[in-house]
Amino acid sequence: MLDAAPALPRLSTAMREGSRAEHEAAEGSLFMSELLAGRISPAGYAAYLRRLRVVYAALEGAVRRQASDPVVAAVADPALERLAALDADLAHWAPGTDPAAPLDAVDSPAAHAYADRITAAEAWGGLLAAHHYTRYLGDLSGGQAIGRLLDREFSLDGAGTAFYAFPGIPKPKPYKDAYRARLDALGLGEAEVDRIVGEVKAAFGLNQALFAELGEQVERLRR
């Protein structure tokens, strides 16, 4: 009797385990370390938010355009969208910021490269889902701790941290569990899983490049 072929890892497990090294590298950036220690100025944090706004504008636009793709449909949820929250936070950290200002005015090659990669990911819903997973599940996981640390270090009393608040998702853990279950239920094949994992790794690399860009400017961004 032939041995049964080994079972493929669940998609969500493959995405997490396959990108662990890239995830840890992105988390250990100089800029984020300084930010969480309370040593970045309001202008420095606003510079980070502007870059995020470029990335999320690309992601949320792409998800809306590809909403009929079955892989995108499995994860898309307006309750996750961050653009309005980013604009609210920019109004706090950089008063007078025009939310209608063109995104290409943001001087950040790293943010624009990230946005371009997201736009290119519209070629297949699995690639777009890789970016969706990387950003939003990160926001619902480590992002929550970042929000609390910022609130404490800058004595914000909740102001300027809308990016980390998800009023439509009161309990992140069951939400994340259901999100991963929907990915796993897609039943994708090995080649498709490998392609998605590769894109998750690329997404973390792009995030790391964004932090590195800010890290190069950290001396002038400190308070």
Coordinates of N, CA and C in Angstrom, one line a residue, residues 16 48 53 58 78 81 90 139-140 144 179 183 205 211:
R16 N 2.0 32.3 8.5 CA 2.6 32.8 9.7 C 4.0 32.2 9.8
Y48 N 5.6 59.0 9.8 CA 5.3 57.6 9.7 C 3.8 57.4 9.3
R53 N -0.4 56.1 5.2 CA -1.6 56.5 4.5 C -1.4 56.1 3.0
A58 N -3.5 52.5 -1.1 CA -3.3 51.5 -2.2 C -4.1 50.2 -1.9
P78 N -15.1 46.1 5.6 CA -14.9 47.5 5.9 C -14.6 47.9 7.3
E81 N -10.8 48.9 7.6 CA -10.2 50.0 6.9 C -9.7 51.0 7.8
L90 N -3.6 62.0 12.0 CA -2.7 63.1 11.4 C -3.2 64.5 11.9
D139 N -2.2 44.8 12.6 CA -2.8 45.9 13.3 C -3.7 45.4 14.5
L140 N -4.3 44.2 14.3 CA -5.1 43.6 15.4 C -4.3 42.8 16.4
Q144 N -2.0 46.5 18.6 CA -2.8 46.9 19.8 C -1.8 47.3 20.9
Y179 N -11.0 34.9 10.7 CA -10.3 35.4 9.5 C -9.4 34.2 9.0
L183 N -9.5 31.8 5.5 CA -8.3 31.5 4.6 C -8.1 30.0 4.4
G205 N 9.1 42.5 4.0 CA 10.3 43.2 3.6 C 10.0 44.7 3.2
F211 N 10.5 51.2 7.5 CA 11.1 51.5 8.8 C 12.5 52.0 8.6

